[in-house]
JSON list of C-alpha atoms and ligand atoms in Angstrom, two decimals:
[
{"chain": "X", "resi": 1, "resn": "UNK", "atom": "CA", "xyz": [0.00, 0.00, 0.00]},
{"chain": "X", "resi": 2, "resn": "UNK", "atom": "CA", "xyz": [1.48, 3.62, -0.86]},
{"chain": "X", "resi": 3, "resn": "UNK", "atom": "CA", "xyz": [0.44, 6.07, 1.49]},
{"chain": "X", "resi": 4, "resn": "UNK", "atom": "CA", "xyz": [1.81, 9.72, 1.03]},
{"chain": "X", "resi": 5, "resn": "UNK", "atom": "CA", "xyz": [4.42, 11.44, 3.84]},
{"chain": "X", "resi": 6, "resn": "UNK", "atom": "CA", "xyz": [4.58, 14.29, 5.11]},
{"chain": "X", "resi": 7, "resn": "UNK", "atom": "CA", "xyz": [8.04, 16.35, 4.51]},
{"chain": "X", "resi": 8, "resn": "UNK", "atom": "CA", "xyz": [9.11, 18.79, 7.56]},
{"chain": "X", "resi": 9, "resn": "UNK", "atom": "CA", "xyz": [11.15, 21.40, 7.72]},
{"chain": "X", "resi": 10, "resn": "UNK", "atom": "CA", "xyz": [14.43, 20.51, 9.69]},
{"chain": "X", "resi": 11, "resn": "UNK", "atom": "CA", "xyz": [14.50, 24.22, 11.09]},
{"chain": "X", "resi": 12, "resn": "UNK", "atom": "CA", "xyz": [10.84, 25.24, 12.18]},
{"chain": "X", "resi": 13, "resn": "UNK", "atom": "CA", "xyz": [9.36, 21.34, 12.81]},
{"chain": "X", "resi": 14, "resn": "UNK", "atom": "CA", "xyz": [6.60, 23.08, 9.99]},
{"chain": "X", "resi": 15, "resn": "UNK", "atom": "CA", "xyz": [4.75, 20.32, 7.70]},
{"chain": "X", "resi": 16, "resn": "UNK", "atom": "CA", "xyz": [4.81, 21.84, 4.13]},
{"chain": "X", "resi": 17, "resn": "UNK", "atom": "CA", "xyz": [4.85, 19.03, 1.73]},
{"chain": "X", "resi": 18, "resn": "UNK", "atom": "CA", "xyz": [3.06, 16.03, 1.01]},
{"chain": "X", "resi": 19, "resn": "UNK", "atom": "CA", "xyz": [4.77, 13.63, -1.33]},
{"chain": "X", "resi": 20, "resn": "UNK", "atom": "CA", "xyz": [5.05, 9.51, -1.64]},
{"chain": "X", "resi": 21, "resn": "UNK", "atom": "CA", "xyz": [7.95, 7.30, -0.94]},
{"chain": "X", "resi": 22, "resn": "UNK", "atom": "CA", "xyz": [8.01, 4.59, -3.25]},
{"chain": "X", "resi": 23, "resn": "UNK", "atom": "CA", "xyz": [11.13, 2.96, -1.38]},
{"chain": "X", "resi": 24, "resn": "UNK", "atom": "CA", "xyz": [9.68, 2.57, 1.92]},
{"chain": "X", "resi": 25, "resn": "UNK", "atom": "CA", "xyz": [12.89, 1.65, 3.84]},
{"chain": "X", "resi": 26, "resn": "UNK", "atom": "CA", "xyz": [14.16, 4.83, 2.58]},
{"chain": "X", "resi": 27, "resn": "UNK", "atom": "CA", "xyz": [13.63, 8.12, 4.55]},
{"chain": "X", "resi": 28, "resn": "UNK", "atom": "CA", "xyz": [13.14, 10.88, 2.28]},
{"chain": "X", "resi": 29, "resn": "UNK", "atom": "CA", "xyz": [15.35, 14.14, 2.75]},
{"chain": "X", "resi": 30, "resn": "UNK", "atom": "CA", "xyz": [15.00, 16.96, 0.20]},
{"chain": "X", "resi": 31, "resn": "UNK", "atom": "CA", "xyz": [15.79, 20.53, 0.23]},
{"chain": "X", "resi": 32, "resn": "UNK", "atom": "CA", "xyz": [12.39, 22.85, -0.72]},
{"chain": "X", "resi": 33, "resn": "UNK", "atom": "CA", "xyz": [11.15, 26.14, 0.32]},
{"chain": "X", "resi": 34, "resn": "UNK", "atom": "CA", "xyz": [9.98, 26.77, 3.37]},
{"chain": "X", "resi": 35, "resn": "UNK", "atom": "CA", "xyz": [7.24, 29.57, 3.91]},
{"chain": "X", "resi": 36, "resn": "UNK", "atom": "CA", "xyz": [8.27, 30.05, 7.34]},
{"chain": "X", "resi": 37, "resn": "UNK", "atom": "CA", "xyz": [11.88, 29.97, 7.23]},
{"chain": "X", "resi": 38, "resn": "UNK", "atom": "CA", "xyz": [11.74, 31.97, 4.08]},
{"chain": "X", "resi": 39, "resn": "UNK", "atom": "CA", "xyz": [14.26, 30.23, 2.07]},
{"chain": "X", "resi": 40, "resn": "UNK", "atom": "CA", "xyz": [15.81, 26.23, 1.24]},
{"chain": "X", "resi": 41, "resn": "UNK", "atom": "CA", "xyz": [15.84, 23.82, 3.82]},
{"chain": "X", "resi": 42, "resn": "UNK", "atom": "CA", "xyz": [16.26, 20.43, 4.33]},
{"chain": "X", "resi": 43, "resn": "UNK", "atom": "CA", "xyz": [12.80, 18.85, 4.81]},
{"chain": "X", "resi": 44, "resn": "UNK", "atom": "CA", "xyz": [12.54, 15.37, 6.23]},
{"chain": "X", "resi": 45, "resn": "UNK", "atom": "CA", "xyz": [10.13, 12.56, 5.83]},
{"chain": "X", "resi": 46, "resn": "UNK", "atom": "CA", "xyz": [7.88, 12.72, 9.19]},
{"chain": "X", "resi": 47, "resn": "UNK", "atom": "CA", "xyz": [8.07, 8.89, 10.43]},
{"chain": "S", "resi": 101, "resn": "ZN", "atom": "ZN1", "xyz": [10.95, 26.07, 8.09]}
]
C-alpha cells in the first residue's frame, strides 16, 4: 500500500509538503522552500 508522507522542515518542525515514498525503507530528505523559514531547507520525511 502507498500512502503519502509528510516532509518537515528541519529548522521550524513546519509540515509543508506532502509527497510519496516509493522505497519505503528509505527516509526521504529533500531541500524545498519553506514559507516560514523563508528560504531552502532540508525537509525530512515525518516517520
Ligand atoms: Zn521552516
Amino acid at each position: 500500500m502507498r500512502e503519502g508522507v509528510i516532509l518537515r522542515c528541519v529548522d521550524c518542525k513546519n509540515e509543508n509538503y506532502i509527497t510519496k515514498n516509493d522505497k519505503r525503507k528509505e527516509k526521504i530528505e529533500v531541500k524545498k522552500f519553506c514559507s516560514k523559514c523563508n528560504g531552502h531547507i532540508t525537509h525530512k520525511q515525518k516517520k
